[in-house]
Amino acid sequence: MNESILRNVLFPTLRRAINFYIPFLEEDEQGILHLKETYSPEYGSAEDCNYDIALLRWGCQTLLKASQILSIKDDLIPKWQEIIEKLTDYPQDENGMMIGKDVPFSKSHRHYSHLLMFYPLYLLNAEQNGSKELMEKSVEHWHSLPGNILGYTYTGASSLYAAFGEGDKALEKLNGLFARTLRPNTMYMESGPVIETPLSGAQCIHDMLLQSWGGKIRVFPAVPSQWKDVQFQDLRTEGAFLVSASREGGKTTGIRIKSLAGEPCILRTDMVNPIVKAGNVTLTPIGRGEYSLDLKKGESVVLTTAGDAIPVIGPVDGQGQNFFGLQ
């Protein structure tokens, strides 16, 4: 993305949105910052609303990082740092994440606005002890309340499980969307003329195949066990990378990464002993299936296992059939 757009459009927009919260903050006797009553979308009002706490924490972190990258000396940098250091924790109870202080998640709702800290913000993530258990408890409680479990409820749960590497559970939830809302002509139909549910269904598949958060590219992070052969081509990640990859017989056989901006590149993969098959790039192991690649802007690299040829990306044979239209 053009730096002038980041500097002159996106940064000021996020700055304005996050600074809107500042008048709602109050400091208690222990020096902890709390949010006055705000609103969780379509659910209700609460103090220390989880929806807003997650957005506020993520927004301050993002503004600080953007300030550093763009060399912006903003007068509010100390305030954003203070908010991150002092902001209250997410309200929880025995069922997981609450809507906010004294407001449990107690009525069925199709949205997961109270769980944004898990996905898509990754503030609580698979690299932190206890976060996975808290996510699972919160999701299962969310789905346990009947009455408003709709297509978007299934796609949200699918991406939440994918964020924690649970490919089989992610597919199980995604299949709930297919069983509920797809018609014999393969078209989607639910409660109204909306498009966000099928789009989020497509995103679920993306999240199973490729993720980028915490400064790392994760290839095949949550592939269901029944998906033995998988390929994808030129999916984008944070840091402006194009990634393609191939998986055969349940094993990752090839990864291609192209850098569009020259940003630092950290790869996480389950590929066994990857080597550079093409590209003048150094691959440096840094532990736990993670590797650093010194990709410059415009450069590409292809990784394979020893002895494997560079994979050719193309359609993968499957067991299903296309029954669209009259037979």
Coordinates of N, CA and C in Angstrom, one line a residue, residues 72-297:
I72 N 6.4 8.9 12.8 CA 5.5 10.0 13.2 C 5.7 10.2 14.7
K73 N 5.9 11.5 15.1 CA 6.1 11.9 16.5 C 4.7 12.6 16.9
D74 N 3.8 11.7 17.3 CA 2.5 12.2 17.7 C 2.5 12.6 19.2
D75 N 1.8 13.7 19.5 CA 1.7 14.1 20.9 C 1.0 13.1 21.8
L76 N 0.2 12.2 21.2 CA -0.6 11.3 22.0 C 0.1 10.0 22.2
I77 N 1.3 9.8 21.8 CA 2.0 8.5 22.0 C 2.1 8.2 23.4
P78 N 2.4 9.1 24.3 CA 2.5 8.7 25.8 C 1.1 8.2 26.3
K79 N 0.0 8.8 25.8 CA -1.3 8.5 26.2 C -1.7 7.1 25.7
W80 N -1.3 6.7 24.5 CA -1.6 5.4 24.0 C -0.8 4.3 24.8
Q81 N 0.5 4.7 25.1 CA 1.3 3.8 25.9 C 0.7 3.6 27.3
E82 N 0.2 4.6 27.9 CA -0.5 4.5 29.2 C -1.7 3.7 29.2
I83 N -2.5 3.8 28.1 CA -3.7 3.0 28.0 C -3.4 1.5 27.9
I84 N -2.4 1.2 27.1 CA -2.0 -0.2 27.0 C -1.5 -0.8 28.4
E85 N -0.8 0.0 29.1 CA -0.2 -0.4 30.4 C -1.3 -0.5 31.5
K86 N -2.3 0.3 31.5 CA -3.2 0.4 32.6 C -4.6 -0.1 32.3
L87 N -4.9 -0.4 31.0 CA -6.3 -0.8 30.7 C -6.7 -2.1 31.4
T88 N -7.9 -2.1 31.9 CA -8.4 -3.3 32.6 C -8.4 -4.6 31.8
D89 N -8.5 -5.7 32.4 CA -8.5 -7.0 31.7 C -9.9 -7.2 31.2
Y90 N -10.1 -8.3 30.4 CA -11.4 -8.6 29.8 C -12.3 -9.2 30.8
P91 N -13.5 -8.7 31.1 CA -14.4 -9.4 32.0 C -14.7 -10.8 31.6
Q92 N -14.6 -11.7 32.6 CA -14.9 -13.2 32.4 C -15.7 -13.7 33.5
D93 N -16.4 -14.9 33.2 CA -17.0 -15.6 34.2 C -16.8 -17.1 34.0
E94 N -17.6 -18.0 34.6 CA -17.4 -19.4 34.5 C -17.6 -19.9 33.1
N95 N -18.3 -19.1 32.2 CA -18.6 -19.5 30.9 C -17.7 -18.9 29.9
G96 N -16.7 -18.2 30.3 CA -15.7 -17.6 29.4 C -15.9 -16.1 29.4
M97 N -15.7 -15.5 28.2 CA -15.8 -14.0 28.0 C -17.3 -13.5 28.2
M98 N -17.4 -12.4 29.0 CA -18.7 -11.8 29.2 C -18.9 -10.7 28.1
I99 N -20.0 -10.1 28.1 CA -20.3 -8.9 27.3 C -19.5 -7.7 27.9
G100 N -19.5 -7.6 29.2 CA -18.8 -6.6 30.0 C -19.0 -6.8 31.4
K101 N -18.6 -5.8 32.2 CA -18.7 -5.9 33.7 C -20.1 -6.1 34.1
D102 N -20.4 -7.2 34.9 CA -21.7 -7.5 35.4 C -22.7 -7.8 34.3
V103 N -22.3 -8.1 33.1 CA -23.2 -8.4 32.0 C -22.7 -9.7 31.3
P104 N -23.2 -10.9 31.7 CA -22.8 -12.1 31.1 C -23.4 -12.3 29.7
F105 N -22.8 -13.2 29.0 CA -23.3 -13.6 27.7 C -24.4 -14.6 28.0
S106 N -25.7 -14.2 28.1 CA -26.8 -15.0 28.6 C -28.0 -15.1 27.7
K107 N -27.9 -14.6 26.5 CA -28.9 -14.7 25.5 C -28.3 -15.0 24.1
S108 N -29.0 -15.8 23.4 CA -28.4 -16.3 22.1 C -28.2 -15.1 21.1
H109 N -27.1 -15.1 20.5 CA -26.8 -14.0 19.5 C -25.9 -14.6 18.4
R110 N -26.1 -14.2 17.2 CA -25.4 -14.7 16.1 C -23.9 -14.2 16.0
H111 N -23.7 -13.0 16.6 CA -22.4 -12.4 16.5 C -21.4 -12.8 17.6
Y112 N -20.1 -12.6 17.4 CA -19.1 -12.9 18.4 C -18.3 -11.6 18.8
S113 N -19.0 -10.5 18.9 CA -18.4 -9.2 19.1 C -17.6 -9.2 20.5
H114 N -18.1 -10.1 21.4 CA -17.4 -10.1 22.7 C -16.1 -11.0 22.7
L115 N -15.8 -11.6 21.5 CA -14.7 -12.5 21.4 C -13.6 -11.9 20.4
L116 N -13.7 -10.6 20.1 CA -12.8 -10.1 19.1 C -11.3 -10.2 19.5
M117 N -11.1 -10.3 20.8 CA -9.7 -10.3 21.3 C -9.0 -11.6 20.8
F118 N -9.8 -12.7 20.5 CA -9.3 -13.9 20.0 C -9.1 -13.8 18.5
Y119 N -10.1 -13.4 17.8 CA -10.2 -13.3 16.4 C -11.1 -12.2 16.0
P120 N -10.8 -11.3 15.1 CA -9.6 -11.3 14.2 C -8.4 -10.5 14.8
L121 N -8.4 -10.1 16.1 CA -7.4 -9.2 16.6 C -6.2 -10.0 17.1
Y122 N -6.3 -11.3 17.5 CA -5.2 -12.1 18.0 C -4.5 -11.5 19.2
L123 N -5.2 -10.7 20.0 CA -4.6 -10.2 21.2 C -4.4 -11.3 22.3
L124 N -5.4 -12.2 22.3 CA -5.2 -13.5 23.0 C -5.1 -14.6 21.9
N125 N -4.0 -15.3 21.9 CA -3.7 -16.2 20.8 C -3.0 -17.5 21.2
A126 N -2.8 -18.3 20.2 CA -2.3 -19.6 20.4 C -0.9 -19.7 21.0
E127 N -0.2 -18.6 21.1 CA 1.2 -18.6 21.6 C 1.1 -18.2 23.1
Q128 N 0.0 -18.1 23.7 CA -0.2 -17.7 25.1 C -0.8 -18.8 25.9
N129 N -0.3 -19.2 27.0 CA -0.8 -20.2 27.9 C -2.2 -19.8 28.4
G130 N -3.2 -20.7 28.2 CA -4.5 -20.5 28.8 C -5.5 -19.9 27.8
S131 N -5.0 -19.3 26.7 CA -5.9 -18.6 25.8 C -6.7 -19.5 25.0
K132 N -6.2 -20.7 24.6 CA -6.9 -21.6 23.9 C -8.1 -22.2 24.7
E133 N -7.9 -22.5 25.9 CA -8.9 -23.1 26.8 C -10.0 -22.0 27.0
L134 N -9.6 -20.8 27.2 CA -10.6 -19.7 27.4 C -11.4 -19.5 26.1
M135 N -10.8 -19.5 25.0 CA -11.5 -19.4 23.7 C -12.5 -20.5 23.5
E136 N -12.1 -21.7 23.7 CA -13.0 -22.9 23.5 C -14.2 -22.8 24.5
K137 N -14.0 -22.5 25.7 CA -15.0 -22.3 26.7 C -16.0 -21.2 26.2
S138 N -15.5 -20.1 25.7 CA -16.3 -19.0 25.3 C -17.1 -19.4 24.1
V139 N -16.5 -20.0 23.1 CA -17.2 -20.4 21.9 C -18.3 -21.4 22.1
E140 N -18.0 -22.4 22.9 CA -19.0 -23.5 23.2 C -20.2 -22.9 24.0
H141 N -19.9 -22.0 24.9 CA -21.0 -21.4 25.6 C -21.9 -20.5 24.6
W142 N -21.2 -19.8 23.8 CA -21.9 -19.0 22.8 C -22.8 -19.9 21.9
H143 N -22.4 -21.0 21.5 CA -23.2 -21.9 20.6 C -24.2 -22.7 21.4
S144 N -24.1 -22.7 22.7 CA -25.0 -23.6 23.5 C -26.3 -23.0 23.8
L145 N -26.4 -21.7 23.5 CA -27.7 -21.0 23.8 C -28.6 -20.9 22.5
P146 N -29.7 -21.6 22.5 CA -30.5 -21.7 21.3 C -31.3 -20.4 21.0
G147 N -31.7 -20.3 19.8 CA -32.6 -19.2 19.4 C -32.1 -18.3 18.3
N148 N -30.8 -18.1 18.3 CA -30.3 -17.2 17.3 C -28.9 -17.7 16.8
I149 N -28.8 -19.0 16.6 CA -27.6 -19.6 16.0 C -27.8 -19.6 14.5
L150 N -27.1 -18.8 13.8 CA -27.3 -18.6 12.3 C -26.0 -18.9 11.6
G151 N -26.0 -18.7 10.3 CA -24.8 -19.0 9.5 C -23.6 -18.3 10.0
Y152 N -23.7 -17.0 10.3 CA -22.6 -16.2 10.8 C -22.0 -16.8 12.1
T153 N -22.9 -17.4 12.9 CA -22.4 -18.0 14.1 C -21.4 -19.2 13.8
Y154 N -21.7 -19.9 12.8 CA -20.9 -21.1 12.4 C -19.6 -20.6 11.8
T155 N -19.6 -19.6 10.9 CA -18.4 -19.1 10.3 C -17.5 -18.4 11.3
G156 N -18.1 -17.7 12.3 CA -17.3 -17.1 13.3 C -16.5 -18.1 14.1
A157 N -17.2 -19.2 14.5 CA -16.6 -20.2 15.3 C -15.5 -20.9 14.5
S158 N -15.8 -21.1 13.2 CA -14.8 -21.8 12.4 C -13.5 -21.0 12.4
S159 N -13.5 -19.7 12.2 CA -12.3 -18.9 12.1 C -11.7 -18.8 13.5
L160 N -12.5 -18.8 14.6 CA -11.9 -18.8 15.9 C -11.1 -20.0 16.2
Y161 N -11.6 -21.2 15.8 CA -10.9 -22.4 16.0 C -9.7 -22.5 15.1
A162 N -9.8 -22.0 13.9 CA -8.6 -22.0 13.0 C -7.5 -21.1 13.6
A163 N -7.9 -20.0 14.2 CA -6.9 -19.1 14.8 C -6.0 -19.9 15.8
F164 N -6.5 -20.9 16.4 CA -5.8 -21.7 17.4 C -5.3 -23.0 16.9
G165 N -5.3 -23.2 15.6 CA -4.8 -24.4 14.9 C -5.6 -25.6 15.0
E166 N -6.9 -25.4 15.3 CA -7.9 -26.6 15.4 C -8.6 -26.8 14.1
G167 N -7.9 -27.4 13.1 CA -8.5 -27.5 11.8 C -9.7 -28.4 11.7
D168 N -9.7 -29.5 12.5 CA -10.9 -30.4 12.4 C -12.2 -29.7 13.0
K169 N -12.0 -28.9 14.1 CA -13.1 -28.2 14.7 C -13.5 -27.1 13.8
A170 N -12.5 -26.4 13.2 CA -12.9 -25.3 12.3 C -13.7 -25.8 11.1
L171 N -13.4 -27.0 10.6 CA -14.2 -27.6 9.5 C -15.6 -28.0 10.0
E172 N -15.6 -28.6 11.2 CA -16.9 -29.0 11.7 C -17.9 -27.8 11.8
K173 N -17.4 -26.7 12.3 CA -18.2 -25.5 12.4 C -18.6 -25.0 11.0
L174 N -17.6 -25.0 10.1 CA -17.9 -24.5 8.8 C -19.0 -25.4 8.1
N175 N -19.0 -26.7 8.3 CA -20.0 -27.6 7.8 C -21.4 -27.2 8.3
G176 N -21.4 -26.6 9.5 CA -22.7 -26.2 10.0 C -23.3 -25.1 9.1
L177 N -22.5 -24.3 8.6 CA -23.0 -23.3 7.6 C -23.5 -23.9 6.4
F178 N -22.8 -24.9 5.8 CA -23.2 -25.6 4.6 C -24.5 -26.3 4.8
A179 N -24.6 -27.0 5.9 CA -25.9 -27.8 6.2 C -27.1 -26.9 6.4
R180 N -26.8 -25.7 6.9 CA -28.0 -24.8 7.3 C -28.4 -23.9 6.2
T181 N -27.5 -23.4 5.4 CA -27.8 -22.2 4.5 C -27.6 -22.5 3.0
L182 N -26.9 -23.5 2.6 CA -26.7 -23.8 1.2 C -27.8 -24.6 0.6
R183 N -28.3 -24.1 -0.5 CA -29.4 -24.8 -1.2 C -28.9 -25.7 -2.3
P184 N -29.8 -26.6 -2.8 CA -29.4 -27.6 -3.8 C -28.8 -27.0 -5.1
N185 N -29.1 -25.7 -5.4 CA -28.4 -25.1 -6.5 C -27.1 -24.4 -6.2
T186 N -26.6 -24.7 -5.0 CA -25.3 -24.2 -4.4 C -25.3 -22.8 -4.0
M187 N -26.5 -22.1 -4.1 CA -26.6 -20.7 -3.6 C -26.9 -20.6 -2.1
Y188 N -26.5 -19.5 -1.6 CA -26.8 -19.2 -0.1 C -28.1 -18.5 0.1
M189 N -28.9 -19.0 1.1 CA -30.1 -18.3 1.4 C -30.3 -18.4 2.9
E190 N -30.6 -17.3 3.5 CA -30.9 -17.3 5.0 C -32.0 -16.3 5.3
S191 N -31.7 -15.4 6.2 CA -32.8 -14.5 6.7 C -33.0 -13.2 5.9
G192 N -32.1 -12.9 5.0 CA -32.3 -11.7 4.3 C -31.2 -11.5 3.2
P193 N -31.2 -10.4 2.5 CA -30.3 -10.2 1.4 C -28.9 -9.7 1.9
V194 N -28.2 -10.5 2.6 CA -26.9 -10.2 3.2 C -25.8 -11.0 2.5
I195 N -24.6 -10.4 2.5 CA -23.5 -11.1 1.9 C -22.4 -11.4 2.8
E196 N -22.4 -10.9 4.1 CA -21.3 -11.1 5.0 C -21.1 -12.5 5.4
T197 N -22.2 -13.3 5.5 CA -22.0 -14.7 5.9 C -21.3 -15.6 4.9
P198 N -21.7 -15.6 3.6 CA -20.9 -16.4 2.6 C -19.4 -15.9 2.5
L199 N -19.2 -14.6 2.6 CA -17.9 -14.0 2.5 C -17.0 -14.5 3.7
S200 N -17.7 -14.5 4.9 CA -16.9 -15.0 6.1 C -16.7 -16.5 6.0
G201 N -17.6 -17.2 5.3 CA -17.4 -18.6 5.0 C -16.1 -18.9 4.2
A202 N -15.9 -18.0 3.1 CA -14.7 -18.1 2.3 C -13.5 -17.8 3.2
Q203 N -13.6 -16.8 4.1 CA -12.5 -16.4 5.0 C -12.1 -17.6 5.9
C204 N -13.1 -18.4 6.3 CA -12.8 -19.5 7.1 C -11.8 -20.4 6.5
I205 N -12.0 -20.7 5.2 CA -11.1 -21.5 4.4 C -9.7 -20.9 4.3
H206 N -9.7 -19.6 4.1 CA -8.4 -18.8 4.1 C -7.7 -19.0 5.4
D207 N -8.4 -18.9 6.5 CA -7.8 -19.0 7.8 C -7.2 -20.4 8.1
M208 N -7.8 -21.4 7.5 CA -7.3 -22.7 7.7 C -6.0 -22.9 6.9
L209 N -5.9 -22.2 5.7 CA -4.7 -22.4 4.8 C -3.6 -21.4 5.1
L210 N -3.9 -20.2 5.6 CA -2.8 -19.2 5.7 C -3.2 -18.2 6.7
Q211 N -2.3 -17.8 7.6 CA -2.6 -16.8 8.6 C -1.3 -15.9 8.7
S212 N -1.5 -14.6 9.0 CA -0.3 -13.8 9.3 C -0.7 -12.8 10.4
W213 N -0.1 -13.0 11.6 CA -0.3 -12.2 12.7 C 0.9 -12.3 13.6
G214 N 1.1 -11.4 14.5 CA 2.3 -11.4 15.4 C 3.6 -11.4 14.6
G215 N 3.6 -10.8 13.4 CA 4.9 -10.7 12.6 C 5.3 -12.0 12.0
K216 N 4.4 -13.0 11.9 CA 4.8 -14.3 11.3 C 3.8 -14.7 10.3
I217 N 4.3 -15.3 9.2 CA 3.4 -16.0 8.2 C 3.3 -17.4 8.6
R218 N 2.0 -17.9 8.7 CA 1.7 -19.3 9.1 C 1.1 -20.0 7.9
V219 N 1.8 -21.0 7.3 CA 1.3 -21.7 6.2 C 0.7 -23.0 6.6
F220 N -0.5 -23.3 6.2 CA -1.3 -24.4 6.6 C -1.4 -24.5 8.1
P221 N -1.8 -23.5 8.8 CA -1.9 -23.5 10.3 C -3.0 -24.3 10.9
A222 N -4.0 -24.6 10.1 CA -5.2 -25.3 10.7 C -5.9 -26.1 9.6
V223 N -5.1 -27.0 8.9 CA -5.7 -27.8 7.9 C -6.4 -29.0 8.5
P224 N -7.7 -29.2 8.1 CA -8.4 -30.4 8.7 C -7.7 -31.7 8.3
S225 N -7.7 -32.7 9.1 CA -7.0 -33.9 8.9 C -7.5 -34.6 7.6
Q226 N -8.7 -34.4 7.2 CA -9.3 -35.1 6.0 C -8.8 -34.4 4.7
W227 N -8.3 -33.2 4.8 CA -7.8 -32.5 3.6 C -6.3 -32.9 3.4
K228 N -6.1 -34.0 2.8 CA -4.7 -34.5 2.6 C -4.0 -33.8 1.5
D229 N -4.6 -33.4 0.4 CA -4.0 -32.7 -0.7 C -4.6 -31.3 -0.8
V230 N -3.8 -30.3 -0.7 CA -4.3 -28.9 -0.7 C -3.3 -28.0 -1.4
Q231 N -3.8 -27.1 -2.2 CA -2.9 -26.1 -2.9 C -3.6 -24.8 -2.9
F232 N -2.8 -23.7 -2.8 CA -3.3 -22.4 -3.0 C -2.3 -21.5 -3.6
Q233 N -2.7 -20.4 -4.3 CA -1.7 -19.6 -5.0 C -2.0 -18.1 -4.7
D234 N -0.9 -17.4 -4.4 CA -0.9 -15.9 -4.3 C -1.9 -15.4 -3.4
L235 N -2.0 -15.9 -2.2 CA -2.8 -15.3 -1.1 C -1.9 -14.3 -0.4
R236 N -2.5 -13.1 0.0 CA -1.7 -12.0 0.6 C -1.7 -12.2 2.1
T237 N -0.6 -11.7 2.6 CA -0.4 -11.7 4.1 C 0.0 -10.3 4.6
E238 N -0.1 -10.1 5.9 CA 0.5 -8.8 6.4 C 2.0 -8.8 6.0
G239 N 2.4 -7.5 5.9 CA 3.8 -7.3 5.4 C 4.0 -7.3 3.9
A240 N 2.8 -7.4 3.2 CA 2.8 -7.4 1.7 C 3.6 -8.5 1.1
F241 N 3.2 -9.7 1.4 CA 3.8 -10.9 0.8 C 2.7 -11.7 0.0
L242 N 3.1 -12.3 -1.1 CA 2.2 -13.2 -1.8 C 2.7 -14.6 -1.5
V243 N 1.8 -15.5 -1.1 CA 2.2 -16.8 -0.7 C 1.4 -17.9 -1.5
S244 N 2.1 -18.9 -2.0 CA 1.5 -20.0 -2.6 C 2.1 -21.3 -1.9
A245 N 1.3 -22.3 -1.8 CA 1.8 -23.5 -1.1 C 1.1 -24.8 -1.6
S246 N 1.8 -25.9 -1.4 CA 1.3 -27.2 -1.8 C 1.4 -28.2 -0.7
R247 N 0.4 -29.1 -0.5 CA 0.4 -30.1 0.5 C -0.1 -31.4 -0.1
E248 N 0.7 -32.5 0.0 CA 0.3 -33.7 -0.6 C 0.4 -34.8 0.5
G249 N -0.6 -35.7 0.6 CA -0.6 -36.8 1.5 C -0.5 -36.3 3.0
G250 N -1.0 -35.1 3.2 CA -1.0 -34.6 4.6 C 0.4 -33.9 5.0
K251 N 1.3 -33.7 4.0 CA 2.6 -33.1 4.3 C 2.8 -31.9 3.4
T252 N 3.3 -30.9 3.9 CA 3.6 -29.7 3.1 C 4.8 -29.9 2.3
T253 N 4.7 -29.7 1.0 CA 5.8 -30.1 0.0 C 6.4 -28.9 -0.6
G254 N 5.7 -27.8 -0.6 CA 6.3 -26.6 -1.3 C 5.7 -25.3 -0.8
I255 N 6.5 -24.3 -0.7 CA 6.0 -22.9 -0.3 C 6.7 -21.9 -1.2
R256 N 6.0 -21.0 -1.8 CA 6.6 -19.9 -2.5 C 6.1 -18.6 -1.9
I257 N 7.1 -17.7 -1.6 CA 6.8 -16.4 -1.0 C 7.5 -15.3 -1.9
K258 N 6.7 -14.3 -2.2 CA 7.2 -13.1 -2.9 C 7.0 -11.9 -2.0
S259 N 8.0 -11.1 -1.8 CA 7.9 -9.9 -1.0 C 7.6 -8.7 -1.9
L260 N 6.6 -7.9 -1.6 CA 6.2 -6.8 -2.4 C 6.7 -5.5 -1.7
A261 N 7.2 -5.5 -0.5 CA 7.6 -4.3 0.2 C 8.9 -4.4 0.9
G262 N 9.5 -5.6 1.0 CA 10.8 -5.7 1.7 C 10.7 -5.8 3.2
E263 N 9.5 -6.1 3.7 CA 9.3 -6.2 5.2 C 10.0 -7.4 5.7
P264 N 10.3 -7.5 7.0 CA 10.9 -8.7 7.6 C 10.0 -9.9 7.4
C265 N 10.6 -11.0 7.1 CA 9.8 -12.2 6.8 C 10.1 -13.3 7.8
I266 N 9.2 -13.7 8.6 CA 9.3 -14.9 9.5 C 8.2 -15.9 9.1
L267 N 8.6 -17.1 8.8 CA 7.7 -18.2 8.3 C 7.6 -19.2 9.4
R268 N 6.4 -19.7 9.6 CA 6.1 -20.8 10.5 C 5.5 -21.9 9.6
T269 N 6.1 -23.1 9.6 CA 5.6 -24.2 8.8 C 5.9 -25.5 9.4
D270 N 5.1 -26.5 9.0 CA 5.3 -27.9 9.5 C 6.2 -28.7 8.5
M271 N 6.7 -28.0 7.5 CA 7.6 -28.7 6.5 C 8.8 -29.2 7.2
V272 N 9.2 -30.4 6.9 CA 10.3 -31.0 7.6 C 11.6 -30.6 6.8
N273 N 12.5 -30.0 7.6 CA 13.8 -29.6 7.0 C 13.7 -28.9 5.6
P274 N 13.0 -27.8 5.6 CA 12.9 -27.1 4.3 C 14.2 -26.6 3.8
I275 N 14.3 -26.5 2.5 CA 15.5 -26.0 1.8 C 15.1 -25.0 0.8
V276 N 16.0 -24.1 0.4 CA 15.7 -23.1 -0.6 C 15.9 -23.8 -2.0
K277 N 14.9 -23.9 -2.7 CA 14.9 -24.6 -4.0 C 15.1 -23.6 -5.1
A278 N 14.6 -22.4 -5.0 CA 14.8 -21.3 -6.0 C 14.8 -20.0 -5.3
G279 N 15.7 -19.1 -5.7 CA 15.8 -17.8 -5.1 C 17.1 -17.6 -4.3
N280 N 17.7 -16.4 -4.4 CA 18.9 -16.1 -3.8 C 18.7 -15.6 -2.4
V281 N 18.2 -16.5 -1.5 CA 17.7 -16.1 -0.2 C 18.3 -17.0 0.9
T282 N 18.6 -16.5 2.0 CA 19.1 -17.3 3.1 C 17.9 -17.7 4.1
L283 N 17.8 -19.0 4.3 CA 16.8 -19.5 5.2 C 17.5 -19.8 6.6
T284 N 17.0 -19.1 7.6 CA 17.7 -19.3 8.9 C 16.7 -19.9 9.9
P285 N 16.9 -21.1 10.5 CA 16.0 -21.6 11.5 C 16.1 -20.8 12.8
I286 N 14.9 -20.5 13.4 CA 14.9 -19.8 14.7 C 14.2 -20.5 15.7
G287 N 13.8 -21.8 15.4 CA 13.2 -22.6 16.5 C 11.7 -22.8 16.3
R288 N 11.1 -23.9 16.8 CA 9.7 -24.2 16.8 C 9.1 -24.2 15.4
G289 N 9.8 -24.7 14.4 CA 9.2 -24.7 13.0 C 9.2 -23.3 12.4
E290 N 10.0 -22.4 12.9 CA 10.0 -21.0 12.4 C 11.3 -20.7 11.8
Y291 N 11.3 -19.9 10.7 CA 12.4 -19.6 9.9 C 12.4 -18.1 9.5
S292 N 13.6 -17.5 9.5 CA 13.8 -16.1 9.0 C 14.3 -16.2 7.5
L293 N 13.7 -15.3 6.7 CA 14.1 -15.2 5.3 C 14.5 -13.8 5.0
D294 N 15.7 -13.6 4.4 CA 16.1 -12.2 4.1 C 15.6 -11.8 2.7
L295 N 14.3 -11.8 2.5 CA 13.7 -11.4 1.3 C 13.7 -9.9 1.1
K296 N 14.3 -9.4 0.0 CA 14.2 -8.0 -0.4 C 13.0 -7.7 -1.2
K297 N 12.6 -6.4 -1.3 CA 11.5 -6.0 -2.1 C 11.6 -6.6 -3.5

